[in-house]
Short mmCIF file of C-alpha atoms in Angstrom, two decimals:
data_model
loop_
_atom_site.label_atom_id
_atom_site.label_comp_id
_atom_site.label_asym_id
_atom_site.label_seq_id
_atom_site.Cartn_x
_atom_site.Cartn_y
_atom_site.Cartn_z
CA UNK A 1 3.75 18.61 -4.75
CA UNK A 2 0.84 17.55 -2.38
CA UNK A 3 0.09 13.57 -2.53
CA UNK A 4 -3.46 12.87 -1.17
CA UNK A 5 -4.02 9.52 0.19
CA UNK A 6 -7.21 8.13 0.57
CA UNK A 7 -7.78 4.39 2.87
CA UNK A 8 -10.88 3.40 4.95
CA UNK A 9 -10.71 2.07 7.56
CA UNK A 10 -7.30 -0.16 8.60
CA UNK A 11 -5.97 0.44 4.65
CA UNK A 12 -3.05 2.71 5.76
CA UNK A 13 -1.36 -0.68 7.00
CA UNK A 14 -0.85 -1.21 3.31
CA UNK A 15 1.24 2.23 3.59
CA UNK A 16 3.04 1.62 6.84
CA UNK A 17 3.92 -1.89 6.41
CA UNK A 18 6.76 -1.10 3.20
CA UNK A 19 8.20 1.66 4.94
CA UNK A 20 8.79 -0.07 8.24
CA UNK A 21 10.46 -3.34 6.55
CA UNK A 22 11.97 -1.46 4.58
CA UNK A 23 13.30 0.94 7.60
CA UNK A 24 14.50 -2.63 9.11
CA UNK A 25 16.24 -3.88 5.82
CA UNK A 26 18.23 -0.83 6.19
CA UNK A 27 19.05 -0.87 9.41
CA UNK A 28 20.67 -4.18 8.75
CA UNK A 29 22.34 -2.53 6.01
CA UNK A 30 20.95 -4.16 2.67
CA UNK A 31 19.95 -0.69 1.13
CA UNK A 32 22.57 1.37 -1.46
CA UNK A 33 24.62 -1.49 -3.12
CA UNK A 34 21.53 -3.63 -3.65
CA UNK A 35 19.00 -1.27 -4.41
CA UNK A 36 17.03 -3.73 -6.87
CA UNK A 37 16.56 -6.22 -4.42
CA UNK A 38 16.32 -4.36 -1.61
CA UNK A 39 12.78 -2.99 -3.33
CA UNK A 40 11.54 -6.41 -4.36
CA UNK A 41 12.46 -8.00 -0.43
CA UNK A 42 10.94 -5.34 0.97
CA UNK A 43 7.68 -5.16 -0.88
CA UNK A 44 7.56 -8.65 -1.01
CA UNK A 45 7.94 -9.35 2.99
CA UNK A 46 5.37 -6.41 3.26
CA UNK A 47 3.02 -8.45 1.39
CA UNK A 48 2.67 -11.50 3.03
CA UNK A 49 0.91 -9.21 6.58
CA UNK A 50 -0.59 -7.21 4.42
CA UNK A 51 -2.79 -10.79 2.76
CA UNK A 52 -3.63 -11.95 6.17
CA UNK A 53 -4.59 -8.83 7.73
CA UNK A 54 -6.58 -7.72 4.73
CA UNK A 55 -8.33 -11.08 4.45
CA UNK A 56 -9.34 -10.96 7.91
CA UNK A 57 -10.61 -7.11 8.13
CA UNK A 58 -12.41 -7.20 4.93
CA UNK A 59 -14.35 -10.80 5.64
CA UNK A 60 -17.68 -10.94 5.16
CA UNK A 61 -20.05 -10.14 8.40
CA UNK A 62 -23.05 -12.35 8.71
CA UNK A 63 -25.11 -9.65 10.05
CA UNK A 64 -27.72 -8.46 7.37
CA UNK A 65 -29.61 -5.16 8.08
CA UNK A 66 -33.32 -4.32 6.10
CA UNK A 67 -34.60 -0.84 5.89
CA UNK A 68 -37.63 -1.14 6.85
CA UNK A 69 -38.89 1.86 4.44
CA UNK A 70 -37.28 0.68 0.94
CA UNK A 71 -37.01 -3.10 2.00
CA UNK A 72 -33.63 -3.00 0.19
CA UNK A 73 -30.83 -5.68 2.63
CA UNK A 74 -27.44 -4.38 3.10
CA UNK A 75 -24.56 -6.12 5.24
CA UNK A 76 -22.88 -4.81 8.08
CA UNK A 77 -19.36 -4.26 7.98
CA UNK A 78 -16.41 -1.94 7.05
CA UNK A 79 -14.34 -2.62 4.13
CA UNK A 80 -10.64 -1.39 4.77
CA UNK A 81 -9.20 -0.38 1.33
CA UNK A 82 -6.49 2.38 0.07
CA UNK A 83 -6.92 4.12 -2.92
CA UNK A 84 -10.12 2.28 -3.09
CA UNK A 85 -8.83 -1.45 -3.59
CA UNK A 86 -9.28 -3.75 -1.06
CA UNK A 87 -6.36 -3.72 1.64
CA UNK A 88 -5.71 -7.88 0.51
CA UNK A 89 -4.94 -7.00 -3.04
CA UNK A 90 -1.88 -5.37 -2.58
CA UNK A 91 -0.40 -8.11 -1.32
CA UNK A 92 -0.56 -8.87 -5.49
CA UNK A 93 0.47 -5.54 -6.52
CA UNK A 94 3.76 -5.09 -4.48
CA UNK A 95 6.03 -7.74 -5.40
CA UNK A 96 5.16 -7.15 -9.19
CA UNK A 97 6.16 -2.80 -8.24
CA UNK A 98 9.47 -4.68 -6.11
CA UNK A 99 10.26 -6.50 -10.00
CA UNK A 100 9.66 -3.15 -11.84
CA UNK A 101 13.61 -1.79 -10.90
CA UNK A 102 15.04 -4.93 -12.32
CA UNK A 103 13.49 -4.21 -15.83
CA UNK A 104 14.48 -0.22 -15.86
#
């Protein structure tokens, strides 16, 4: 099975952030025995980064551009998103996935 994962710009931080607390929770040992809350520590340390970093790669630039043809105003900027949302907003999404083993 081939996964395709699509981010722009800085969005595979919200990828690499989970696995590498999560490679440090194990290596301190809190992985088999307390698999539940290893998933919702994890994902919820990995979100706390993943709000500030998002937040301040996806603010708004002031610089306005006009093409000079159409006359329609764009801003300058890149967004940095994965799996088109916004990298910020999965600083929302992983603790509620980190509560999901609890409930199966």
């Amino acid at each position: 099975m081939i996964v395709m994962i699509f981010w722009k710009g800085w969005g595979i931080i919200g990828i690499i952030f989970p696995i590498a607390i999560a490679a440090v929770l194990a290596s301190l040992g809190f992985s088999d025995e307390n698999s539940n809350w290893f998933y919702f520590i994890g994902l919820t340390i990995s979100a706390v980064p993943i709000w500030f970093i998002g937040k301040r790669l996806n603010r708004d630039k002031d610089e306005i551009m006009i093409n000079e043809t159409t006359g329609e105003r764009f801003r300058l900027g890149n967004r940095h998103t994965l799996f088109f949302i916004p990298l910020q907003y999965y600083a929302v999404v992983y603790p509620i996935l980190g509560i999901i083993p609890f409930f199966a």
